[in-house]
Amino acid sequence: MNLKSLADKLGMSKTTVSRALNGYPEVSELTRERVLRAARESGYEANPMARSLAVGRSNVLGTIYPLLPADLGDSMFLEVVGGMSEVLEQKRMNFIIAPVSPANEMPSYEQMVRGRRVDGLVVSRTLVHDERIAYLARAGFPFIAHGRTQLDAPYAWFDYDNEAGIRMALERLLSLGHQRIAMISAPLAMNFAAQRRASFLATLAGARLSSDPRHLVDDCIDRRAGHAAVQTLLGMTPRPTAIVVDNHLAGVGAVRALLDAGIAIGKDISLIVWGSMADTLADIDVTTIDQPNARAAGAKMADMLLARINGKPAASLQELWQPALLTGATTGPVVS
């Protein structure tokens, strides 16, 4: 059954049937239902290549992702992708992840845009100064940034309030009497890490405290780096009484390092980690800065990107969700 046969069976023009199948608003709901019912009954399936050529769309969204070794085992990453995929499946669209090496990331963006292989892109792990976002904005290609960046032109983005999350964590530790507080950060070229570090320093300054520069460790975005950072902090004199880790991948390594050193977490040293700690192997209730509804966040980004593809202005597609502090067993009063 092809489009012409379906149109002949219904006694309609090919144009009307095509528009009904593709959801054009000028087709009445009654006609659309009649066409869809006939398509189901006859087993009609649109030729995806012909459809793409006809409407100028691939019905595919994607992300170009320099995958880290831990990413495919990262439950938060998978939840976000799952939320995007659910929305797109309902619309009979697909979502692809194109893994690349960091050196080939920008050429991959250029190739994807020139070839129009996808209708829109999700840009993840945004940088303070992000060449990818600047390029897509100049090219007029639909995208949504998962995170913010410093760009003068308006662009679509979804993010959590990095400043507020770190401020809540520090206020909790300060209320427990902690003053020597360390921070383990992802690479500070990443916008979320830069914003979280700035909030950390500003909150300490607001409490009339300064941070020991030795207690600020960055470039930690996986378990191994988080483990090594905690080992370094434990070797200092005086060592910090509390540690904030700005990403959950490094947080898993931090927990492991503290347990390996025989530290009673929450008593000897307090610990707060940004993000879900479901991946930690330790049976311990970690105090976290939670990004609620990761799956809903993925769904929201998919909806926003579809709206951008359909012409909604980028400046009206900017969403900031609030994190929440979930108090667990890894924070307690400072031990004098």
Tab-separated table of C-alpha atoms in Angstrom, residues 32-312:
chain	number	residue	atom	x	y	z
A	32	ARG	CA	-7.445	13.165	9.865
A	33	GLU	CA	-9.091	10.398	11.904
A	34	ARG	CA	-10.547	8.825	8.754
A	35	VAL	CA	-7.156	8.818	7.013
A	36	LEU	CA	-5.289	7.474	10.055
A	37	ARG	CA	-7.850	4.703	10.550
A	38	ALA	CA	-7.599	3.668	6.895
A	39	ALA	CA	-3.791	3.732	7.101
A	40	ARG	CA	-3.833	1.451	10.138
A	41	GLU	CA	-6.320	-0.965	8.600
A	42	SER	CA	-4.384	-1.235	5.339
A	43	GLY	CA	-0.956	-1.461	6.978
A	44	TYR	CA	0.247	1.713	5.262
A	45	GLU	CA	3.706	2.935	6.330
A	46	ALA	CA	5.220	6.117	4.919
A	47	ASN	CA	8.537	5.753	3.109
A	48	PRO	CA	10.827	7.632	5.520
A	49	MET	CA	13.228	8.811	2.812
A	50	ALA	CA	10.424	10.055	0.559
A	51	ARG	CA	8.729	11.712	3.514
A	52	SER	CA	11.954	13.424	4.517
A	53	LEU	CA	12.436	14.786	1.024
A	54	ALA	CA	8.815	15.924	0.811
A	55	VAL	CA	8.664	17.817	4.101
A	56	GLY	CA	12.338	18.771	4.336
A	57	ARG	CA	12.749	17.020	7.691
A	58	SER	CA	14.396	13.827	8.866
A	59	ASN	CA	12.162	13.342	11.946
A	60	VAL	CA	15.367	12.684	13.873
A	61	LEU	CA	16.849	14.718	16.726
A	62	GLY	CA	20.308	14.059	18.053
A	63	THR	CA	23.217	14.902	20.271
A	64	ILE	CA	26.908	14.812	19.412
A	65	TYR	CA	28.519	13.499	22.555
A	66	PRO	CA	32.184	13.042	23.471
A	67	LEU	CA	31.402	10.050	25.655
A	68	LEU	CA	33.409	9.456	28.811
A	69	PRO	CA	34.001	5.839	29.861
A	70	ALA	CA	31.495	6.202	32.721
A	71	ASP	CA	28.671	7.783	30.711
A	72	LEU	CA	26.914	4.618	29.541
A	73	GLY	CA	26.712	3.455	33.155
A	74	ASP	CA	25.547	6.870	34.368
A	75	SER	CA	21.939	6.589	35.539
A	76	MET	CA	21.336	10.363	35.379
A	77	PHE	CA	22.489	10.569	31.752
A	78	LEU	CA	20.319	7.595	30.829
A	79	GLU	CA	17.275	9.078	32.602
A	80	VAL	CA	17.567	12.334	30.643
A	81	VAL	CA	17.967	10.470	27.344
A	82	GLY	CA	15.035	8.232	28.281
A	83	GLY	CA	12.810	11.256	28.863
A	84	MET	CA	13.715	12.706	25.468
A	85	SER	CA	13.113	9.393	23.715
A	86	GLU	CA	9.670	8.942	25.289
A	87	VAL	CA	8.441	12.268	23.920
A	88	LEU	CA	9.845	11.599	20.462
A	89	GLU	CA	8.476	8.061	20.283
A	90	GLN	CA	4.980	9.449	20.820
A	91	LYS	CA	5.552	11.682	17.801
A	92	ARG	CA	7.068	8.833	15.766
A	93	MET	CA	10.467	10.486	15.772
A	94	ASN	CA	13.898	9.162	16.707
A	95	PHE	CA	16.732	10.348	18.923
A	96	ILE	CA	20.330	9.450	18.128
A	97	ILE	CA	23.550	9.780	20.121
A	98	ALA	CA	26.620	10.329	17.932
A	99	PRO	CA	29.707	9.534	20.024
A	100	VAL	CA	32.855	11.391	18.953
A	101	SER	CA	36.358	12.047	20.178
A	102	PRO	CA	36.861	15.548	21.649
A	103	ALA	CA	39.158	16.459	18.733
A	104	ASN	CA	36.455	15.618	16.191
A	105	GLU	CA	33.551	17.314	17.965
A	106	MET	CA	33.377	20.593	15.994
A	107	PRO	CA	33.880	18.929	12.576
A	108	SER	CA	31.035	16.574	13.488
A	109	TYR	CA	28.738	19.522	14.230
A	110	GLU	CA	29.628	21.126	10.906
A	111	GLN	CA	29.037	17.856	9.032
A	112	MET	CA	25.694	17.274	10.780
A	113	VAL	CA	24.466	20.802	10.011
A	114	ARG	CA	25.628	20.864	6.379
A	115	GLY	CA	24.067	17.487	5.649
A	116	ARG	CA	20.859	18.269	7.596
A	117	ARG	CA	21.097	14.751	9.002
A	118	VAL	CA	18.939	15.742	11.974
A	119	ASP	CA	16.248	18.366	12.478
A	120	GLY	CA	17.748	19.667	15.697
A	121	LEU	CA	20.515	19.071	18.231
A	122	VAL	CA	20.882	18.910	22.005
A	123	VAL	CA	24.207	20.417	23.116
A	124	SER	CA	25.377	18.874	26.388
A	125	ARG	CA	28.113	19.735	28.883
A	126	THR	CA	28.101	23.367	27.859
A	127	LEU	CA	31.289	25.372	28.255
A	128	VAL	CA	31.753	28.891	29.628
A	129	HIS	CA	32.791	29.945	26.122
A	130	ASP	CA	31.167	27.387	23.861
A	131	GLU	CA	32.206	27.300	20.198
A	132	ARG	CA	29.497	24.739	19.402
A	133	ILE	CA	26.651	26.968	20.553
A	134	ALA	CA	28.119	30.033	18.841
A	135	TYR	CA	28.400	28.048	15.588
A	136	LEU	CA	24.830	26.706	15.710
A	137	ALA	CA	23.460	30.171	16.514
A	138	ARG	CA	25.311	31.682	13.539
A	139	ALA	CA	24.124	28.874	11.256
A	140	GLY	CA	20.508	29.322	12.360
A	141	PHE	CA	20.293	25.597	13.103
A	142	PRO	CA	17.697	24.540	15.734
A	143	PHE	CA	19.253	23.436	19.029
A	144	ILE	CA	18.758	23.472	22.744
A	145	ALA	CA	21.643	23.742	25.180
A	146	HIS	CA	21.565	21.436	28.186
A	147	GLY	CA	23.187	24.077	30.365
A	148	ARG	CA	24.058	27.728	29.819
A	149	THR	CA	27.038	29.523	28.311
A	150	GLN	CA	28.278	33.076	27.873
A	151	LEU	CA	26.775	34.104	24.535
A	152	ASP	CA	25.402	37.537	23.688
A	153	ALA	CA	22.830	36.223	21.187
A	154	PRO	CA	19.621	34.668	22.582
A	155	TYR	CA	19.553	30.867	22.486
A	156	ALA	CA	17.354	28.078	23.833
A	157	TRP	CA	18.591	26.425	27.018
A	158	PHE	CA	17.525	24.197	29.910
A	159	ASP	CA	19.446	24.195	33.181
A	160	TYR	CA	19.275	23.763	36.930
A	161	ASP	CA	20.121	26.668	39.235
A	162	ASN	CA	23.780	25.935	39.960
A	163	GLU	CA	24.273	28.915	42.256
A	164	ALA	CA	21.257	28.080	44.418
A	165	GLY	CA	22.214	24.413	44.799
A	166	ILE	CA	25.718	25.103	46.065
A	167	ARG	CA	24.449	27.880	48.319
A	168	MET	CA	21.995	25.450	49.972
A	169	ALA	CA	24.771	22.919	50.519
A	170	LEU	CA	27.106	25.426	52.117
A	171	GLU	CA	24.394	26.929	54.303
A	172	ARG	CA	23.732	23.424	55.604
A	173	LEU	CA	27.425	22.850	56.402
A	174	LEU	CA	27.872	26.302	57.938
A	175	SER	CA	24.860	25.700	60.183
A	176	LEU	CA	26.645	22.576	61.459
A	177	GLY	CA	29.731	24.623	62.401
A	178	HIS	CA	31.980	23.739	59.446
A	179	GLN	CA	34.482	26.374	58.321
A	180	ARG	CA	37.206	24.352	56.597
A	181	ILE	CA	35.154	23.243	53.600
A	182	ALA	CA	36.773	21.814	50.469
A	183	MET	CA	35.311	21.663	46.975
A	184	ILE	CA	35.972	19.075	44.286
A	185	SER	CA	34.982	20.397	40.859
A	186	ALA	CA	34.635	19.239	37.284
A	187	PRO	CA	36.870	21.086	34.775
A	188	LEU	CA	36.169	24.793	35.259
A	189	ALA	CA	35.858	25.318	31.486
A	190	MET	CA	32.448	23.634	31.920
A	191	ASN	CA	29.829	26.247	32.666
A	192	PHE	CA	28.108	24.326	35.466
A	193	ALA	CA	31.440	23.831	37.251
A	194	ALA	CA	32.373	27.509	36.916
A	195	GLN	CA	28.985	28.617	38.250
A	196	ARG	CA	29.108	26.168	41.162
A	197	ARG	CA	32.662	27.194	42.102
A	198	ALA	CA	31.705	30.903	41.970
A	199	SER	CA	28.698	30.233	44.209
A	200	PHE	CA	30.895	28.291	46.646
A	201	LEU	CA	33.346	31.177	47.017
A	202	ALA	CA	30.599	33.811	47.183
A	203	THR	CA	28.690	31.944	49.903
A	204	LEU	CA	31.839	31.554	51.996
A	205	ALA	CA	32.630	35.232	51.547
A	206	GLY	CA	29.094	36.094	52.645
A	207	ALA	CA	29.782	34.161	55.862
A	208	ARG	CA	33.056	36.122	56.284
A	209	LEU	CA	35.118	33.035	55.517
A	210	SER	CA	37.765	32.379	52.880
A	211	SER	CA	38.660	29.070	51.316
A	212	ASP	CA	42.128	27.576	51.556
A	213	PRO	CA	43.265	27.419	47.879
A	214	ARG	CA	44.621	23.934	48.579
A	215	HIS	CA	41.061	22.821	49.329
A	216	LEU	CA	39.868	23.695	45.817
A	217	VAL	CA	40.456	20.750	43.471
A	218	ASP	CA	39.214	20.729	39.887
A	219	ASP	CA	39.385	18.652	36.688
A	220	CYS	CA	37.444	15.866	38.443
A	221	ILE	CA	34.703	14.401	36.245
A	222	ASP	CA	34.961	10.670	36.938
A	223	ARG	CA	35.324	8.216	39.819
A	224	ARG	CA	39.080	7.892	39.608
A	225	ALA	CA	39.623	11.662	39.742
A	226	GLY	CA	37.200	12.017	42.662
A	227	HIS	CA	39.018	9.263	44.551
A	228	ALA	CA	42.418	10.874	43.962
A	229	ALA	CA	41.136	14.323	44.985
A	230	VAL	CA	39.907	13.040	48.354
A	231	GLN	CA	43.204	11.257	48.978
A	232	THR	CA	44.989	14.573	48.397
A	233	LEU	CA	42.652	16.437	50.765
A	234	LEU	CA	43.084	13.818	53.508
A	235	GLY	CA	46.854	14.317	53.364
A	236	MET	CA	46.624	18.004	54.245
A	237	THR	CA	47.187	19.595	57.636
A	238	PRO	CA	44.736	20.758	58.756
A	239	ARG	CA	42.459	18.727	56.570
A	240	PRO	CA	38.961	19.947	55.686
A	241	THR	CA	36.073	19.026	57.970
A	242	ALA	CA	33.626	18.911	55.047
A	243	ILE	CA	33.756	18.325	51.289
A	244	VAL	CA	31.371	19.407	48.528
A	245	VAL	CA	31.636	17.532	45.208
A	246	ASP	CA	30.018	19.309	42.240
A	247	ASN	CA	29.209	16.184	40.166
A	248	HIS	CA	27.997	12.714	41.033
A	249	LEU	CA	30.556	10.833	38.919
A	250	ALA	CA	33.434	12.227	40.981
A	251	GLY	CA	31.212	11.884	44.044
A	252	VAL	CA	31.176	8.097	43.768
A	253	GLY	CA	34.987	8.087	43.841
A	254	ALA	CA	34.987	10.497	46.788
A	255	VAL	CA	32.770	8.183	48.847
A	256	ARG	CA	34.998	5.232	48.044
A	257	ALA	CA	38.177	7.124	49.042
A	258	LEU	CA	36.714	8.193	52.389
A	259	LEU	CA	35.589	4.651	53.191
A	260	ASP	CA	38.955	3.216	52.106
A	261	ALA	CA	40.669	5.622	54.521
A	262	GLY	CA	38.478	4.487	57.410
A	263	ILE	CA	36.668	7.823	57.633
A	264	ALA	CA	33.261	7.829	59.313
A	265	ILE	CA	31.421	9.960	56.770
A	266	GLY	CA	29.125	12.411	58.522
A	267	LYS	CA	31.121	12.206	61.736
A	268	ASP	CA	34.821	12.575	60.932
A	269	ILE	CA	34.194	14.440	57.671
A	270	SER	CA	30.910	15.625	56.165
A	271	LEU	CA	30.188	15.154	52.473
A	272	ILE	CA	27.640	16.635	50.057
A	273	VAL	CA	27.506	15.595	46.394
A	274	TRP	CA	25.648	17.230	43.502
A	275	GLY	CA	23.465	14.645	41.752
A	276	SER	CA	22.067	11.182	42.289
A	277	MET	CA	24.300	8.744	44.129
A	278	ALA	CA	22.365	5.663	43.072
A	279	ASP	CA	25.518	4.415	41.309
A	280	THR	CA	27.662	4.222	44.446
A	281	LEU	CA	28.465	0.684	45.566
A	282	ALA	CA	28.496	1.717	49.227
A	283	ASP	CA	25.341	1.190	51.272
A	284	ILE	CA	25.298	4.766	52.515
A	285	ASP	CA	22.697	7.521	52.376
A	286	VAL	CA	24.637	10.431	50.881
A	287	THR	CA	23.480	14.019	51.366
A	288	THR	CA	22.935	15.302	47.833
A	289	ILE	CA	22.014	18.376	45.857
A	290	ASP	CA	19.331	16.690	43.827
A	291	GLN	CA	18.247	17.533	40.282
A	292	PRO	CA	14.610	16.425	40.574
A	293	ASN	CA	12.810	14.658	37.755
A	294	ALA	CA	15.730	13.921	35.427
A	295	ARG	CA	13.385	12.023	33.115
A	296	ALA	CA	10.944	14.938	33.082
A	297	ALA	CA	13.868	17.251	32.339
A	298	GLY	CA	14.722	15.175	29.272
A	299	ALA	CA	11.106	15.300	28.144
A	300	LYS	CA	11.026	19.063	28.648
A	301	MET	CA	14.147	19.536	26.530
A	302	ALA	CA	12.648	17.449	23.727
A	303	ASP	CA	9.470	19.559	23.782
A	304	MET	CA	11.509	22.774	23.776
A	305	LEU	CA	13.640	21.627	20.838
A	306	LEU	CA	10.535	20.672	18.855
A	307	ALA	CA	9.087	24.106	19.576
A	308	ARG	CA	12.308	25.708	18.342
A	309	ILE	CA	12.209	23.619	15.146
A	310	ASN	CA	8.653	24.817	14.608
A	311	GLY	CA	9.723	28.445	14.774
A	312	LYS	CA	9.295	29.484	18.396
